[in-house]
Amino acid sequence: MATFLAILTATSLALAQAPTTPPSHETGRLPALGWNTWNAYHCEIDEAKVLAAAHSFVELGLKDAGYEYVNIDDCWSVKDSRDSSGRIVPDPTRFPNGIIGVANEVHDLGLKIGIYSDAGTQTCAGYPASLGNELIDVQTFAGWGIDYLKYDNCNVPSNWTDAPNPPDGDWYNSNSGIRYRRMTDALSKVSRPIQLDVCIWGQAQVWTWGARTGHSWRMSGDATPTWSYIIDIIKINVDHLDTIDFFGHNDMDMMEIGNGDLTIQEERTHFAAWAFFKSPILLGTDLSQLNSEQVAIITNKELLAFSQDPNIGTPAKPFTPRSGAGTTSPPEFYAGASSKGMHVFIMNIGSSTTTKSFRLSNVPGLSDSGRFIIHDMWTGADVDGSFTAGSTFSVRLGAHDTAAYLITEA
Ligand code: GAL
């Protein structure tokens, strides 16, 4: 009994002392657009690869399209020690000019730079992490000019594991919540705004407290370059669309376009879904290997404009396309508003070419009278024909492809 009370008292004390600082609103209003080393290179990273990506942003038109974050993931530091003042030290072989050298060059290109740490005793790959060292690490990062922190969830000490139910029924007050809140608080103590990416793999019901702690939060374990990953994360995400708005984004994980054997149709669906759900879009491939069709997908102005809409922060949501339409998992029809009008996204999750149809009057938010223009966001051209609320619109869609439309009153 005495031990139980002691644990309870320690837990209550930790909660009472846990910071409640909100995340900065000087950054992270819109979903981040950028690139990250992990999916492309895992631990095989160095200055040359990071700077090559940064230069590709400029050369491939990614910077002009709005991509800004060049993010370094795990394995960037000296593995087994900190310096005599307790600071994490960049690996001198991989980063001979330090992270500051890379940061300066990235900033000179008009871009921003991200780094990686972990809310545990070591990162997932076994490098120094920040639990208990939050402030000194943030000061170090800020001193290098870091703009974005991905904060991972490996090697959590046993006294920090979560109870089955959090205090007050609010997962913000769980040990996981508190581990991340300590970092939010440390970030508030440096003058540089640093975006916080809560990489907690959908644990501890993070979507319920993510926006009180950071700017985006991972909804699942790691992405793979497979159709099954794309489908699975969409299924997870559709259940939690109500928590997405300005300054708070469900992170469906880093992009796999350019990796594995994804077809061009699957890559279109991958990009469209991340854009219409307002997930961060962090490319994860060797950008120099992308073909022109892939570059056209990731720089599609209209999909990026939906993702980055300055006036509407909410994502597209499933809708029923016609009376009597069956349901699928995940849903295939989504609608969402942007500053330009209503948008409809249609996904073919089947493995053969199929015709997909919706009645305009079934699209939430469309007026039930007048005429409409249907504009194809992929081609940038209006679709032939004249449409009213009573019209049924049909499209032939290849296996695993996604169509994207803007519908406005004529
Ligand atoms: C995982 C994380 C990945 C990557 C990796 C690095 O936990 O989800 O995105 O950061 O660690 O070790």
Coordinates of C-alpha atoms and ligand atoms in Angstrom, one line a residue:
M1 CA 0.0 0.0 0.0
A2 CA 2.8 2.4 1.0
T3 CA 4.6 1.7 -2.3
F4 CA 1.4 2.2 -4.3
L5 CA 0.9 5.5 -2.6
A6 CA 4.5 6.5 -3.2
I7 CA 4.1 5.8 -6.9
L8 CA 0.8 7.7 -7.0
T9 CA 2.3 10.7 -5.2
A10 CA 5.3 10.6 -7.5
T11 CA 3.0 10.5 -10.6
S12 CA 0.8 13.3 -9.3
L13 CA 3.9 15.4 -8.5
A14 CA 5.3 14.8 -12.0
L15 CA 1.9 15.8 -13.5
A16 CA 1.6 18.9 -11.2
Q17 CA 5.1 20.0 -12.3
A18 CA 4.6 19.2 -16.0
P19 CA 4.7 22.3 -18.2
T20 CA 1.6 23.4 -20.0
T21 CA 3.3 25.8 -22.4
P22 CA 1.5 25.8 -25.7
P23 CA 3.5 25.3 -28.9
S24 CA 4.7 28.4 -30.8
H25 CA 2.3 30.0 -33.2
E26 CA 5.1 31.7 -35.0
T27 CA 5.6 28.6 -37.0
G28 CA 3.7 25.5 -38.2
R29 CA 0.4 27.1 -39.2
L30 CA 0.3 25.1 -42.4
P31 CA 1.4 21.5 -43.1
A32 CA 5.2 21.4 -43.5
L33 CA 6.5 20.9 -47.0
G34 CA 10.0 19.6 -47.3
W35 CA 12.3 16.6 -47.4
N36 CA 13.9 14.3 -44.8
T37 CA 16.9 12.0 -45.0
W38 CA 15.4 8.8 -43.5
N39 CA 13.3 7.1 -46.2
A40 CA 16.0 7.8 -48.7
Y41 CA 19.2 7.0 -46.8
H42 CA 18.4 5.7 -43.3
C43 CA 21.6 6.1 -41.3
E44 CA 23.8 6.6 -44.4
I45 CA 23.7 10.3 -44.3
D46 CA 26.2 13.1 -44.7
E47 CA 26.6 16.8 -45.5
A48 CA 26.8 16.1 -49.3
K49 CA 23.5 14.2 -49.4
V50 CA 21.7 16.9 -47.4
L51 CA 23.1 19.8 -49.4
A52 CA 22.3 17.9 -52.7
A53 CA 18.7 17.7 -51.6
A54 CA 18.7 21.4 -50.8
H55 CA 20.1 22.3 -54.2
S56 CA 17.5 20.0 -55.8
F57 CA 14.8 22.1 -54.2
V58 CA 16.0 25.0 -56.2
E59 CA 16.8 23.1 -59.4
L60 CA 13.6 21.1 -59.7
G61 CA 11.3 23.9 -58.9
L62 CA 10.4 22.5 -55.4
K63 CA 11.4 25.7 -53.7
D64 CA 9.1 27.7 -56.0
A65 CA 6.3 25.2 -55.4
G66 CA 6.6 26.0 -51.6
Y67 CA 8.9 23.3 -50.3
E68 CA 11.1 24.7 -47.6
Y69 CA 12.2 22.2 -44.9
V70 CA 15.4 20.2 -45.4
N71 CA 15.4 17.8 -42.5
I72 CA 18.1 15.6 -41.1
D73 CA 16.8 12.4 -39.4
D74 CA 18.5 10.0 -37.0
C75 CA 22.3 9.2 -36.9
W76 CA 23.7 12.7 -37.4
S77 CA 25.7 12.9 -34.1
V78 CA 28.6 11.3 -32.3
K79 CA 27.1 8.1 -31.1
D80 CA 28.4 7.4 -27.6
S81 CA 29.0 10.7 -25.9
R82 CA 28.2 14.3 -25.5
D83 CA 30.9 17.0 -25.1
S84 CA 32.3 18.2 -21.7
S85 CA 29.4 20.7 -21.4
G86 CA 26.8 18.1 -22.1
R87 CA 26.1 19.1 -25.7
I88 CA 25.4 16.7 -28.5
V89 CA 28.2 16.7 -31.0
P90 CA 27.7 16.4 -34.8
D91 CA 29.5 13.5 -36.3
P92 CA 32.7 15.1 -37.6
T93 CA 33.1 12.6 -40.5
R94 CA 29.5 12.9 -41.8
F95 CA 29.2 16.6 -41.1
P96 CA 32.8 18.1 -41.2
N97 CA 31.4 21.6 -41.0
G98 CA 29.0 20.7 -38.2
I99 CA 25.2 21.0 -38.5
I100 CA 25.8 24.8 -38.4
G101 CA 27.7 24.6 -41.7
V102 CA 24.8 22.7 -43.4
A103 CA 22.3 25.1 -41.8
N104 CA 24.0 28.1 -43.1
E105 CA 24.1 26.8 -46.7
V106 CA 20.5 25.7 -46.5
H107 CA 19.5 29.1 -45.2
D108 CA 21.5 30.8 -47.9
L109 CA 19.3 29.0 -50.4
G110 CA 16.2 30.6 -48.8
L111 CA 15.2 27.3 -47.2
K112 CA 14.8 26.0 -43.6
I113 CA 16.6 23.2 -41.8
G114 CA 15.3 20.5 -39.5
I115 CA 17.0 18.1 -37.0
Y116 CA 16.0 15.0 -35.1
S117 CA 16.0 13.9 -31.5
D118 CA 14.1 11.5 -29.3
A119 CA 12.0 11.7 -26.0
G120 CA 13.9 8.8 -24.5
T121 CA 17.4 7.9 -23.4
Q122 CA 18.7 7.2 -26.9
T123 CA 17.3 7.7 -30.4
C124 CA 15.9 4.7 -32.3
A125 CA 19.3 4.1 -33.9
G126 CA 21.1 4.4 -30.5
Y127 CA 22.4 8.0 -30.6
P128 CA 22.1 10.6 -27.8
A129 CA 18.5 11.7 -27.1
S130 CA 16.9 14.5 -25.2
L131 CA 14.7 13.2 -22.4
G132 CA 16.2 15.1 -19.3
N133 CA 18.4 17.2 -21.7
E134 CA 15.6 19.1 -23.4
L135 CA 16.8 22.6 -22.7
I136 CA 20.5 22.2 -23.5
D137 CA 19.6 20.3 -26.7
V138 CA 17.2 23.0 -27.8
Q139 CA 19.8 25.7 -27.0
T140 CA 22.3 23.8 -29.1
F141 CA 19.8 23.4 -32.0
A142 CA 18.8 27.0 -31.8
G143 CA 22.4 28.0 -31.8
W144 CA 22.9 26.2 -35.1
G145 CA 19.8 27.9 -36.7
I146 CA 17.5 24.9 -36.6
D147 CA 13.9 25.6 -37.7
Y148 CA 12.2 22.2 -37.2
L149 CA 12.6 19.3 -34.7
K150 CA 11.4 15.8 -35.3
Y151 CA 11.1 14.3 -31.9
D152 CA 10.9 10.5 -31.8
N153 CA 9.7 8.0 -29.3
C154 CA 12.3 5.2 -28.8
N155 CA 14.0 4.0 -25.6
V156 CA 11.5 5.3 -23.1
P157 CA 12.7 4.5 -19.6
S158 CA 10.4 2.2 -17.6
N159 CA 9.4 5.0 -15.2
W160 CA 8.0 6.9 -18.1
T161 CA 5.7 4.3 -19.6
D162 CA 2.0 5.1 -19.8
A163 CA -0.6 3.8 -17.4
P164 CA -3.6 2.1 -19.1
N165 CA -5.7 5.2 -18.5
P166 CA -4.3 8.7 -18.2
P167 CA -5.0 11.1 -15.3
D168 CA -8.3 12.9 -15.7
G169 CA -9.0 10.8 -18.8
D170 CA -6.8 13.2 -20.8
W171 CA -3.9 11.7 -22.7
Y172 CA -2.2 15.1 -22.6
N173 CA -1.5 14.2 -18.9
S174 CA -0.1 10.8 -19.7
N175 CA 3.6 10.2 -19.3
S176 CA 3.9 10.3 -23.1
G177 CA 2.1 13.6 -23.1
I178 CA 4.5 14.9 -20.4
R179 CA 7.6 13.7 -22.2
Y180 CA 6.7 15.7 -25.2
R181 CA 5.4 18.7 -23.2
R182 CA 8.8 19.0 -21.6
M183 CA 10.2 19.6 -25.1
T184 CA 7.5 22.1 -26.0
D185 CA 8.4 24.0 -22.9
A186 CA 12.2 23.9 -23.7
L187 CA 11.4 25.2 -27.2
S188 CA 9.5 28.1 -25.8
K189 CA 12.7 29.2 -23.9
V190 CA 14.7 30.0 -27.0
S191 CA 13.9 33.0 -29.2
R192 CA 14.0 31.0 -32.5
P193 CA 10.7 29.6 -33.5
I194 CA 11.2 25.8 -34.0
Q195 CA 8.4 23.7 -35.4
L196 CA 7.8 20.5 -33.3
D197 CA 7.0 17.2 -35.1
V198 CA 5.7 14.7 -32.4
C199 CA 6.9 11.4 -33.8
I200 CA 4.9 9.2 -31.5
W201 CA 3.5 6.7 -34.1
G202 CA -0.2 7.2 -33.2
Q203 CA 0.3 6.1 -29.6
A204 CA -1.3 7.7 -26.5
Q205 CA -4.2 9.0 -28.6
V206 CA -1.9 11.7 -29.7
W207 CA -4.5 13.3 -32.0
T208 CA -6.3 14.4 -28.8
W209 CA -3.4 16.4 -27.5
G210 CA -1.0 16.9 -30.4
A211 CA -2.0 20.4 -31.1
R212 CA -1.5 21.4 -27.4
T213 CA 2.1 20.2 -27.7
G214 CA 3.4 20.4 -31.2
H215 CA 2.5 21.3 -34.8
S216 CA 2.1 17.8 -36.3
W217 CA 2.0 14.2 -34.9
R218 CA 2.7 10.9 -36.5
M219 CA -0.4 8.7 -36.8
S220 CA 1.3 5.3 -37.3
G221 CA 4.5 3.3 -37.4
D222 CA 6.9 3.8 -40.2
A223 CA 5.9 4.2 -43.9
T224 CA 7.0 1.7 -46.4
P225 CA 7.0 2.2 -50.2
T226 CA 4.0 0.0 -50.7
W227 CA 0.3 0.4 -51.7
S228 CA -0.7 -1.4 -48.5
Y229 CA 1.0 1.3 -46.4
I230 CA -0.8 4.0 -48.3
I231 CA -4.2 2.3 -47.8
D232 CA -3.6 1.4 -44.2
I233 CA -2.6 5.0 -43.1
I234 CA -5.6 6.4 -45.0
K235 CA -7.8 4.0 -43.0
I236 CA -6.3 5.2 -39.8
N237 CA -6.4 8.8 -40.6
V238 CA -10.0 9.0 -41.8
D239 CA -11.1 8.2 -38.2
H240 CA -9.3 11.3 -36.9
L241 CA -10.0 14.1 -39.3
D242 CA -11.7 16.4 -36.8
T243 CA -8.5 17.4 -35.0
I244 CA -6.8 18.8 -38.1
D245 CA -6.7 22.5 -38.6
F246 CA -4.2 25.4 -38.7
F247 CA -1.2 24.7 -36.4
G248 CA -2.1 21.0 -35.9
H249 CA -1.7 18.3 -38.5
N250 CA -2.0 14.5 -38.5
D251 CA 1.3 13.3 -39.9
M252 CA 0.8 10.3 -42.3
D253 CA 4.7 9.9 -42.3
M254 CA 7.3 10.8 -44.9
M255 CA 6.7 10.4 -48.6
E256 CA 7.7 7.3 -50.5
I257 CA 7.4 8.7 -54.0
G258 CA 10.5 7.6 -55.9
N259 CA 11.0 4.5 -53.6
G260 CA 10.1 0.9 -54.1
D261 CA 7.8 -0.3 -56.9
L262 CA 4.9 2.2 -56.5
T263 CA 3.1 2.8 -59.8
I264 CA 2.6 6.3 -61.0
Q265 CA -1.1 5.9 -60.2
E266 CA -0.2 4.9 -56.6
E267 CA 2.2 7.9 -56.3
R268 CA -0.6 10.2 -57.4
T269 CA -2.9 8.8 -54.7
H270 CA -0.1 9.0 -52.2
F271 CA 0.5 12.7 -53.0
A272 CA -3.2 13.6 -53.3
A273 CA -4.1 12.0 -50.0
W274 CA -1.3 13.6 -48.1
A275 CA -2.3 17.0 -49.6
F276 CA -6.1 16.7 -49.1
F277 CA -5.7 15.4 -45.5
K278 CA -3.2 18.3 -44.9
S279 CA -0.5 16.0 -43.7
P280 CA 3.1 17.3 -43.7
I281 CA 4.6 16.4 -47.1
L282 CA 8.2 15.5 -46.5
L283 CA 9.8 13.9 -49.5
G284 CA 11.9 10.9 -48.7
T285 CA 13.9 9.9 -51.8
D286 CA 17.1 10.9 -53.7
L287 CA 15.5 13.8 -55.5
S288 CA 18.0 13.6 -58.4
Q289 CA 16.5 10.2 -59.4
L290 CA 12.9 11.4 -59.8
N291 CA 11.6 11.4 -63.3
S292 CA 9.6 14.3 -64.8
E293 CA 6.2 12.7 -64.2
Q294 CA 7.1 12.3 -60.5
V295 CA 8.4 15.9 -60.3
A296 CA 5.1 17.0 -61.9
I297 CA 3.1 15.2 -59.2
I298 CA 5.1 16.6 -56.2
T299 CA 5.0 20.2 -57.7
N300 CA 1.3 20.1 -58.7
K301 CA 0.3 23.7 -57.9
E302 CA -3.4 23.0 -57.3
L303 CA -3.0 20.2 -54.9
L304 CA -0.3 22.1 -53.0
A305 CA -2.6 25.1 -52.9
F306 CA -5.3 22.9 -51.3
S307 CA -2.7 21.7 -48.7
Q308 CA -1.4 25.2 -48.0
D309 CA -4.7 27.1 -48.2
P310 CA -4.2 30.3 -46.1
N311 CA -7.9 30.6 -45.2
I312 CA -9.2 27.1 -44.7
G313 CA -7.3 24.8 -42.3
T314 CA -9.5 21.7 -42.4
P315 CA -9.0 18.6 -44.6
A316 CA -11.2 17.0 -47.1
K317 CA -13.6 14.4 -45.6
P318 CA -15.4 11.4 -46.9
F319 CA -18.8 11.9 -48.5
T320 CA -21.5 9.6 -50.0
P321 CA -21.4 10.0 -53.8
R322 CA -24.9 8.9 -54.7
S323 CA -27.9 7.5 -53.0
G324 CA -27.5 3.8 -52.5
A325 CA -23.7 3.9 -53.0
G326 CA -21.9 1.2 -51.0
T327 CA -19.1 1.8 -48.5
T328 CA -15.5 0.8 -48.8
S329 CA -12.6 0.9 -46.4
P330 CA -11.0 3.3 -46.9
P331 CA -13.7 5.5 -48.4
E332 CA -13.1 6.4 -52.1
F333 CA -14.9 9.8 -52.3
Y334 CA -13.7 12.9 -50.4
A335 CA -14.8 16.6 -50.5
G336 CA -13.3 19.6 -49.0
A337 CA -13.4 23.4 -49.3
S338 CA -10.5 25.7 -50.3
S339 CA -10.4 29.4 -50.9
K340 CA -11.2 28.6 -54.5
G341 CA -14.3 26.5 -54.0
M342 CA -15.3 22.9 -53.3
H343 CA -13.0 20.1 -54.2
V344 CA -13.8 16.4 -54.8
F345 CA -11.1 13.7 -54.7
I346 CA -11.9 10.2 -56.0
M347 CA -9.7 7.3 -55.2
N348 CA -9.9 3.9 -57.0
I349 CA -8.8 1.4 -54.3
G350 CA -9.6 -1.5 -56.6
S351 CA -7.0 -3.3 -58.7
S352 CA -8.5 -2.7 -62.1
T353 CA -9.7 0.3 -64.1
T354 CA -13.2 1.3 -63.0
T355 CA -15.8 4.1 -63.6
K356 CA -16.5 6.2 -60.5
S357 CA -19.5 8.5 -60.3
F358 CA -20.9 11.1 -58.0
R359 CA -24.0 13.3 -58.1
L360 CA -23.1 16.9 -57.7
S361 CA -26.0 17.5 -55.3
N362 CA -24.3 14.9 -53.0
V363 CA -21.1 17.1 -52.6
P364 CA -21.4 18.8 -49.3
G365 CA -21.3 22.6 -49.6
L366 CA -22.3 22.9 -53.2
S367 CA -25.4 25.0 -54.0
D368 CA -28.4 23.0 -55.2
S369 CA -29.1 25.3 -58.1
G370 CA -27.2 26.9 -61.0
R371 CA -24.5 25.5 -63.3
F372 CA -21.0 24.3 -62.3
I373 CA -17.6 24.1 -63.8
I374 CA -15.6 21.0 -63.0
H375 CA -11.9 21.6 -63.2
D376 CA -9.3 18.8 -63.2
M377 CA -6.5 19.7 -60.7
W378 CA -4.1 17.3 -62.3
T379 CA -4.3 18.6 -65.9
G380 CA -5.1 22.2 -64.9
A381 CA -7.9 22.2 -67.5
D382 CA -11.7 22.4 -67.2
V383 CA -13.6 19.2 -68.0
D384 CA -15.8 19.4 -71.1
G385 CA -19.5 19.6 -70.4
S386 CA -22.1 21.6 -68.5
F387 CA -23.1 20.5 -65.0
T388 CA -26.0 21.1 -62.7
A389 CA -26.7 19.9 -59.2
G390 CA -28.7 17.1 -60.7
S391 CA -25.8 15.9 -62.9
T392 CA -24.0 12.7 -62.3
F393 CA -20.3 13.0 -63.1
S394 CA -18.3 9.9 -64.1
V395 CA -14.6 9.3 -64.6
R396 CA -12.6 6.2 -65.7
L397 CA -9.9 5.7 -63.1
G398 CA -7.0 3.3 -63.3
A399 CA -6.1 0.9 -60.5
H400 CA -5.1 2.8 -57.4
D401 CA -5.3 6.2 -59.1
T402 CA -6.9 9.4 -57.6
A403 CA -8.8 12.1 -59.5
A404 CA -8.9 15.6 -58.1
Y405 CA -11.4 18.3 -59.1
L406 CA -12.3 21.9 -58.2
I407 CA -16.0 22.6 -58.6
T408 CA -17.1 26.2 -58.9
E409 CA -20.3 27.9 -59.9
A410 CA -20.4 28.8 -63.6
Ligands
GAL1 C1 11.5 5.8 -36.2 C2 10.8 6.9 -36.9 C3 11.3 7.0 -38.3 C4 12.8 7.4 -38.2 C5 13.5 6.3 -37.4 C6 15.0 6.7 -37.2 O1 11.1 5.7 -34.9 O2 9.4 6.6 -36.9 O3 10.6 8.0 -39.0 O4 13.0 8.6 -37.7 O5 12.9 6.1 -36.2 O6 15.7 5.8 -36.4

